[in-house]
Coordinates of C-alpha atoms in Angstrom, one line a residue:
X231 CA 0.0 0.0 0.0
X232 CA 1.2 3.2 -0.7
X233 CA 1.9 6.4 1.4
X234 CA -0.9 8.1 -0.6
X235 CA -3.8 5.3 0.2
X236 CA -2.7 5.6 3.9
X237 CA -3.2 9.3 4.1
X238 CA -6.5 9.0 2.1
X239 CA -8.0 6.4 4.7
X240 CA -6.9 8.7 7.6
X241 CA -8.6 11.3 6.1
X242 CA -11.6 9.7 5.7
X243 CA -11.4 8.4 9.3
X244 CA -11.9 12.2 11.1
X245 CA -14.8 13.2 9.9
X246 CA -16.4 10.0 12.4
X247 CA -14.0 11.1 15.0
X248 CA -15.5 14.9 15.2
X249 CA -18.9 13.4 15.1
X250 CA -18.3 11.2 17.9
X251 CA -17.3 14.3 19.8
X252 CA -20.0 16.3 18.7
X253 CA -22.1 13.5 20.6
X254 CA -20.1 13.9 23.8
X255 CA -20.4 17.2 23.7
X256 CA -24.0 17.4 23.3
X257 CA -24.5 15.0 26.3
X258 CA -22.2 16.6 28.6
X259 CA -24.4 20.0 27.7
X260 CA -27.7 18.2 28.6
X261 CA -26.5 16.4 31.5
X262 CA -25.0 19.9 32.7
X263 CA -28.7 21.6 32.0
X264 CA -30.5 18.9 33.6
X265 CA -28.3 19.2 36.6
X266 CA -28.9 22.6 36.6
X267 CA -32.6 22.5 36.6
X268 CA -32.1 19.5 39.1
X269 CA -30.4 22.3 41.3
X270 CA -33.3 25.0 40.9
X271 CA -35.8 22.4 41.9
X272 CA -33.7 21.7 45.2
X273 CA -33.5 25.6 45.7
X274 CA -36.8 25.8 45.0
X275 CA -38.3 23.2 47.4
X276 CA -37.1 25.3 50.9
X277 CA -38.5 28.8 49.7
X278 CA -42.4 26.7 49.3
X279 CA -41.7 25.5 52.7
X280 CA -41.2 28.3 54.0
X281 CA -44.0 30.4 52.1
X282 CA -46.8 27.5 53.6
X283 CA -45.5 27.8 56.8
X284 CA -45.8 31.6 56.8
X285 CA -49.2 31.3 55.1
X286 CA -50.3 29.2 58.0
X287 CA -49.2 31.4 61.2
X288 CA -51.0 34.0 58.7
X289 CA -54.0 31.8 59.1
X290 CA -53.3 31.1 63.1
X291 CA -52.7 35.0 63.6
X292 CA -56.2 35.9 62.1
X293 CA -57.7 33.2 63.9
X294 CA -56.5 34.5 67.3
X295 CA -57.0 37.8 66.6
X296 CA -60.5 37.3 65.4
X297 CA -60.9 35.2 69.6
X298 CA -59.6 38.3 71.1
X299 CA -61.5 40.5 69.0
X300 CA -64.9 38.6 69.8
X301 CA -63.8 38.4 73.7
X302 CA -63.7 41.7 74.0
X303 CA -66.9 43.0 72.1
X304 CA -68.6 40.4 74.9
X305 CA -66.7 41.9 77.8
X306 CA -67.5 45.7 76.3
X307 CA -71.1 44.6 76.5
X308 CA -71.0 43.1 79.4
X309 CA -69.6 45.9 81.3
X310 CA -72.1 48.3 79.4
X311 CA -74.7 46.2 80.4
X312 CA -72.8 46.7 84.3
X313 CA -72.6 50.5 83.9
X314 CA -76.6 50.3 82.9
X315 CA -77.9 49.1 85.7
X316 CA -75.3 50.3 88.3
X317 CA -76.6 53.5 87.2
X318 CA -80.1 52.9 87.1
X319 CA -79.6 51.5 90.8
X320 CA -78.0 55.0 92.0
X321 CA -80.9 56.5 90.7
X322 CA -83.3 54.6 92.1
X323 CA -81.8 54.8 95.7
X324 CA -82.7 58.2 96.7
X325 CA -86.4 58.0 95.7
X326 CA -86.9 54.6 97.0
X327 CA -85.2 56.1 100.4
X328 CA -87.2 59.4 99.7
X329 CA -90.8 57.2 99.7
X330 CA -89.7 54.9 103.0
X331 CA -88.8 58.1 104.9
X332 CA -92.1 59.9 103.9
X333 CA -94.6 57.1 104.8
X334 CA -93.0 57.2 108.2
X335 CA -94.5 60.5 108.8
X336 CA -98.0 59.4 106.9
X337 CA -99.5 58.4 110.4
X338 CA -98.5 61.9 112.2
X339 CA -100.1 63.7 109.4
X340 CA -103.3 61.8 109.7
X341 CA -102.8 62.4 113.2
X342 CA -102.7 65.7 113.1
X343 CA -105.1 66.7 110.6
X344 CA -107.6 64.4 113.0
X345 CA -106.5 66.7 115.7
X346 CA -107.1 70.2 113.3
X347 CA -110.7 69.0 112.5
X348 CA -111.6 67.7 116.1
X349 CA -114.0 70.0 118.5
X350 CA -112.2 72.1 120.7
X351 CA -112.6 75.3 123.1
X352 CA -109.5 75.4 123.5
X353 CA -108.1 78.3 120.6
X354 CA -104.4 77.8 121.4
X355 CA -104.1 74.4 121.3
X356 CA -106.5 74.3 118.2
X357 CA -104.0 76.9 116.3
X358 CA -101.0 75.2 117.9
X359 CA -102.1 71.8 116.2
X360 CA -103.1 74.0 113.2
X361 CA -99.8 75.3 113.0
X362 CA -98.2 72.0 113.1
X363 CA -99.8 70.8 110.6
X364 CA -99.3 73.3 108.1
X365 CA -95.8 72.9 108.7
X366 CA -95.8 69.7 107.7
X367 CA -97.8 69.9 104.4
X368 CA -95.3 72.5 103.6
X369 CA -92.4 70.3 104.3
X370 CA -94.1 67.3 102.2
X371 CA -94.7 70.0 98.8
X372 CA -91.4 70.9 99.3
X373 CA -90.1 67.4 98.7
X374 CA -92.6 67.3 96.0
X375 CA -95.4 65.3 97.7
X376 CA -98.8 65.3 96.7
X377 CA -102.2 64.4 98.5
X378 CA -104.9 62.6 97.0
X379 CA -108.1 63.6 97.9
X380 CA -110.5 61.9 95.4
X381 CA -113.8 63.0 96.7
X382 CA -116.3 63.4 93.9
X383 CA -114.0 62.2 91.0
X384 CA -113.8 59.5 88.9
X385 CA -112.4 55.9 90.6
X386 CA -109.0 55.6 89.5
X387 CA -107.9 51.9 91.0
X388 CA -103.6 53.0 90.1
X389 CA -104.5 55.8 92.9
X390 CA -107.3 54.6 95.2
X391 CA -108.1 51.6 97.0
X392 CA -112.0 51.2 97.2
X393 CA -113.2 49.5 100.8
X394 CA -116.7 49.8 100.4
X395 CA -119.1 50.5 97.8
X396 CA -122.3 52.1 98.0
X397 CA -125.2 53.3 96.1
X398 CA -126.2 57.0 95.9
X399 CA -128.6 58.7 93.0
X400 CA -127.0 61.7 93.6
X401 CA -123.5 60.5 92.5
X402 CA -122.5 59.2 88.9
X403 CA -121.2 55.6 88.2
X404 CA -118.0 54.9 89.7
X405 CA -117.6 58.0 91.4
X406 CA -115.4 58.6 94.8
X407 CA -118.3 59.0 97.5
X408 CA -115.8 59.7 100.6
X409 CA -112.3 59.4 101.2
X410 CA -111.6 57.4 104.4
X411 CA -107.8 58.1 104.5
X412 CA -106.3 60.0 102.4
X413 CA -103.6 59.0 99.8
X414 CA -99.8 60.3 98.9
X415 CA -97.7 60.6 95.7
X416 CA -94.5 61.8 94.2
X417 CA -94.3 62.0 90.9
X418 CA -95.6 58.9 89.4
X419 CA -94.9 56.4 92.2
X420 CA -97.6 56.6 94.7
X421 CA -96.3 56.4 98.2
X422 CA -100.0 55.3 100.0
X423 CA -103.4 54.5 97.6
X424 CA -105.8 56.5 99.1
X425 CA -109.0 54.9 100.9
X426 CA -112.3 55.3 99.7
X427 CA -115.8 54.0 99.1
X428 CA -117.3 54.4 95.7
X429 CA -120.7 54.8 94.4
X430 CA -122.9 52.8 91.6
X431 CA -120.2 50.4 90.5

């Protein structure tokens, strides 16, 4: 064989060789970009960890907050509701005290008032008793007391306790014939129902 063949079979022999490394080549390029892509996935994987974990104290945050928000709308109520009727209770204390100390004086004012319209001779002890009484109905309009003397009006059962009943043609129906005792108010709250006998009823 000659020098020439030799060189000619060589020659034809590196064109395989480059496409063998053209192969290698290409496969070392993909296994480089799959091992890259392999490598993002694994970088990846913690920062989704850590997003659901932050999404779920979110979640667990809201929660609790939305507990302590209802808690304290119930204990805001519940100490309006407190502040209500403490209130309403101061209120109430001094009229409540006002009507026990006024009907511990009721029985002196009948008393006296007995006493005014009783027969006497005696002037000075009639305008001492007179006096006295006087006195006293001032004191009770001053602390905004009221009498009630129904006599020829209308029964009114909130005001006026009826003992007796009795028939008279010169009366209407359900009229106040006479007052036996009579009543006291303040305001609206009536401190003693005044006692009387009503006619045609």
């Amino acid at each position: 064989m000659s020098n020439e063949d030799i060189k000619d079979e060589k020659t034809e022999e590196t064109p395989e060789k480059e496409e063998n490394s053209e192969v290698v080549e290409d496969a070392e390029a993909t296994d480089e970009a799959s091992e890259a892509e392999n490598s993002e996935a694994v970088e990846e994987a913690p920062e989704d960890d850590e997003l659901t974990l932050l999404k779920k104290e979110n979640e667990e945050i809201i929660k609790e907050l939305a507990d302590l928000t209802d808690k304290y709308q119930r204990l805001a109520a519940e100490y309006d509701n407190f502040r209500k009727r403490t209130q309403k209770e101061k209120a109430d204390i001094y009229p409540d005290a006002m009507v026990t100390a006024i009907k511990e004086f009721l029985p002196m004012a009948d008393n006296f008032e007995r006493a005014a319209t009783a027969e006497t001779t005696d002037e000075k002890y009639k305008s001492g008793v007179m006096m006295i009484q006087n006195q006293l109905s001032d004191a009770f309009k001053k602390l905004g007391v009221e009498v009630i003397d129904p006599k020829g009006e209308e029964f009114d059962p909130q005001l006026e306790d009826a003992v007796t009943q009795i028939i008279d043609e010169n009366l209407g129906d359900n009229v106040v014939a006479e007052v036996y005792q009579k009543g006291y108010k303040r305001g609206d709250k009536v401190i003693r129902p005044a006692m009387v006998a009503v006619a045609n009823c």
